[in-house]
C-alpha positions as a Markdown table, in Angstrom:
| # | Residue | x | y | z |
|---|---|---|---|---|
| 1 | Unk | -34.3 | -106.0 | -119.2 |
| 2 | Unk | -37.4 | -103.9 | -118.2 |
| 3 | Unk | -34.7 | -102.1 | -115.2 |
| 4 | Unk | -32.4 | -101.1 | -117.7 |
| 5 | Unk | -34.9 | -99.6 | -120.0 |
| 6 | Unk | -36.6 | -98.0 | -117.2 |
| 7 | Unk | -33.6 | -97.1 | -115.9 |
| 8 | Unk | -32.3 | -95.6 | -119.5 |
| 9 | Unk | -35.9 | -93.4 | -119.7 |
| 10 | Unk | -35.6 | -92.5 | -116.0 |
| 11 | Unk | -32.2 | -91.3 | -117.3 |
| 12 | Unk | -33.4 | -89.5 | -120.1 |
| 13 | Unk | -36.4 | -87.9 | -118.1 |
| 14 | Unk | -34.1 | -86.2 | -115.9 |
| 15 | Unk | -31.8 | -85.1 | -118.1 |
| 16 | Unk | -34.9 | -83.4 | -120.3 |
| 17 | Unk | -35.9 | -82.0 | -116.9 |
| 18 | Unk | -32.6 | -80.7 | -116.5 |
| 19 | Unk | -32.4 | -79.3 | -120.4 |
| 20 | Unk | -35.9 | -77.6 | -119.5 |
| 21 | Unk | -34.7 | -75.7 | -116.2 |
| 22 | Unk | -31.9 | -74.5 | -117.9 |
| 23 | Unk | -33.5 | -73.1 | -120.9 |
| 24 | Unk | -36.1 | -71.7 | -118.0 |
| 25 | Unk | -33.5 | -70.3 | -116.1 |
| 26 | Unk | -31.9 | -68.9 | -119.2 |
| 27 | Unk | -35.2 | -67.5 | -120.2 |
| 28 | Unk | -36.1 | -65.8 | -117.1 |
| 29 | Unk | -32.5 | -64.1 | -117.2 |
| 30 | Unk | -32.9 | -62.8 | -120.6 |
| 31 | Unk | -36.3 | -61.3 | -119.6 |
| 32 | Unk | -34.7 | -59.3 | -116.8 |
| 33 | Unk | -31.8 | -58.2 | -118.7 |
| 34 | Unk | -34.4 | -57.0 | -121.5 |
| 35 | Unk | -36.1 | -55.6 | -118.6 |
| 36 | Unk | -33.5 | -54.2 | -117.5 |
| 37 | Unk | -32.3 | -52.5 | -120.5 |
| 38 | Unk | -36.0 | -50.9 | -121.6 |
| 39 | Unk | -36.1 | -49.4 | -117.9 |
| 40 | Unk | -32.6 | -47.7 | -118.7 |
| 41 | Unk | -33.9 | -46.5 | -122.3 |
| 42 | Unk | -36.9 | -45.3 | -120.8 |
| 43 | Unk | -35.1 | -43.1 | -118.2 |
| 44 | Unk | -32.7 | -41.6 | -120.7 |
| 45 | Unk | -35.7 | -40.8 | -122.8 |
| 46 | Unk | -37.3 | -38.8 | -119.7 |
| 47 | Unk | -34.1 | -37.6 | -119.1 |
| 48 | Unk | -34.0 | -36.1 | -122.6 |
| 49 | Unk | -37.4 | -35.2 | -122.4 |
| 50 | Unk | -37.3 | -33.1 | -119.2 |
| 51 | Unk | -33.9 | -31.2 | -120.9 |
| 52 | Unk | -35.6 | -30.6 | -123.8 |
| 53 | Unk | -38.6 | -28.7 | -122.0 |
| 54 | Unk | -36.4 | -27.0 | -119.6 |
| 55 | Unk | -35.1 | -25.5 | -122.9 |
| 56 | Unk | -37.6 | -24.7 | -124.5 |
| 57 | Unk | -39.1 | -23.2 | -121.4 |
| 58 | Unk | -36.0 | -21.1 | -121.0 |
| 59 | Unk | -36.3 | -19.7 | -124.8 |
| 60 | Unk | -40.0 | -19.1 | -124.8 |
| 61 | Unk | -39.3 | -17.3 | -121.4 |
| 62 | Unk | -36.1 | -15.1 | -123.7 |
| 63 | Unk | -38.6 | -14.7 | -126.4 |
| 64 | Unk | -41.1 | -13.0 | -124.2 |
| 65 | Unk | -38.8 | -10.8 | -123.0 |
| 66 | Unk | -37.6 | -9.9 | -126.2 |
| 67 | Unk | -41.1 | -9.3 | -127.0 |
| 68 | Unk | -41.8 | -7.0 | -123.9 |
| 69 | Unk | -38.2 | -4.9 | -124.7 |
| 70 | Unk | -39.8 | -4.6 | -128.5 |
| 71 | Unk | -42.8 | -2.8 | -127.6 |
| 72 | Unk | -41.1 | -1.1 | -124.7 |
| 73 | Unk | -39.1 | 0.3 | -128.1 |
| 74 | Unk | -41.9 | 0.7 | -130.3 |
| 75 | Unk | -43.4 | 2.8 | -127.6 |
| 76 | Unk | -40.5 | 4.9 | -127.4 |
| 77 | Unk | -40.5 | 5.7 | -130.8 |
| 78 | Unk | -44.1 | 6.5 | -131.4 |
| 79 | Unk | -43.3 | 9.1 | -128.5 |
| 80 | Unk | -40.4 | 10.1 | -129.8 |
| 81 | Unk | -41.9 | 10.9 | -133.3 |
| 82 | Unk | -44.8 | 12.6 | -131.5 |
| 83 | Unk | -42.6 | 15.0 | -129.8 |
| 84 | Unk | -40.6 | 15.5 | -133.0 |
| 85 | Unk | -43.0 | 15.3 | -135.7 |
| 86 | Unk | -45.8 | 16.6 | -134.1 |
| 87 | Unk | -49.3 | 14.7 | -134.7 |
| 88 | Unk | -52.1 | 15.7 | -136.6 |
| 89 | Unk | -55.6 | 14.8 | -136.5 |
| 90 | Unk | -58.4 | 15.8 | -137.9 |
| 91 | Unk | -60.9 | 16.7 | -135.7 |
| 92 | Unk | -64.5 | 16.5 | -136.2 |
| 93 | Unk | -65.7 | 20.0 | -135.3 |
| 94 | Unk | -68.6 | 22.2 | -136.8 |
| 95 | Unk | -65.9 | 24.3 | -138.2 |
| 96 | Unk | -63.2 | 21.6 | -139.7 |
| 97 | Unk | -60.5 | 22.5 | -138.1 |
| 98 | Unk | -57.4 | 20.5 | -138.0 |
| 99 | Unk | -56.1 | 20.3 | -134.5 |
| 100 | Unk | -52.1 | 19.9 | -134.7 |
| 101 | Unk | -49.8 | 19.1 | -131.2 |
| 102 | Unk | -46.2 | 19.8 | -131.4 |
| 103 | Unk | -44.3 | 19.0 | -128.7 |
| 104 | Unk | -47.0 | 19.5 | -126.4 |
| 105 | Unk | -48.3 | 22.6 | -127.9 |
| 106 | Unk | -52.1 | 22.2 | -129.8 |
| 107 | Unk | -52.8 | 24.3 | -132.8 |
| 108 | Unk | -55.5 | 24.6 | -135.1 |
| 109 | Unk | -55.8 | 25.6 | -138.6 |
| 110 | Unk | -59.0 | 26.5 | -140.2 |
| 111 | Unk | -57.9 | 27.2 | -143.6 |
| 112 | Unk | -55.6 | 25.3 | -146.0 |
| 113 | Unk | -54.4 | 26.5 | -149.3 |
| 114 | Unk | -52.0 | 25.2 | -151.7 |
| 115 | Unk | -48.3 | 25.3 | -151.4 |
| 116 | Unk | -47.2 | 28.3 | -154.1 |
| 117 | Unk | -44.3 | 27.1 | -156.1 |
């Protein structure tokens, strides 16, 4: 009687063994296809990351130039209104002048009066 019922546990112990490998084995497969899977999600997200900065590189570099093209403008229109306007300045002299350049030429008034209607 004592064969059979080591037999029967013998039995049982290496079927248990066998239950236990295979939830190992099924384990360790699961961990390497979750592995798997966060590697993947991880290089899309450096994928996206590395678009996203060449973009945004790209439109600070277009926003710079913009910038650049702006003042290049500005510039060119302060000059422009120079040369059409004239500029006036007052100029700090003993006599209190006012110094005025049109197009290039200076002149300078010492006396001002009011406009006659």
């Amino acid at each position: 009687m004592s064969l059979r019922i080591k037999a029967v546990v013998d039995k049982f112990v290496q079927e248990l063994k066998e239950a236990l490998d295979a939830d190992i084995q099924d384990r360790v497969m699961k961990e390497r296809e979750m592995q798997s899977y966060i590697e993947e999600r991880e290089r899309e997200v450096a994928e996206r990351e590395a678009a996203w900065k060449a973009e945004l590189s790209r439109r600070e570099a277009e926003i710079s130039r913009q910038e650049a093209r702006l003042k290049m403008e500005r510039e060119n229109l302060e000059k422009e209104k120079s040369v059409l306007m004239g500029t006036a300045s007052s100029q700090d002299n003993q006599d209190g002048a006012l110094e005025i350049t049109v197009s290039g030429e200076k002149y300078r008034c010492l006396r001002f009066s009011k406009a006659k209607k």
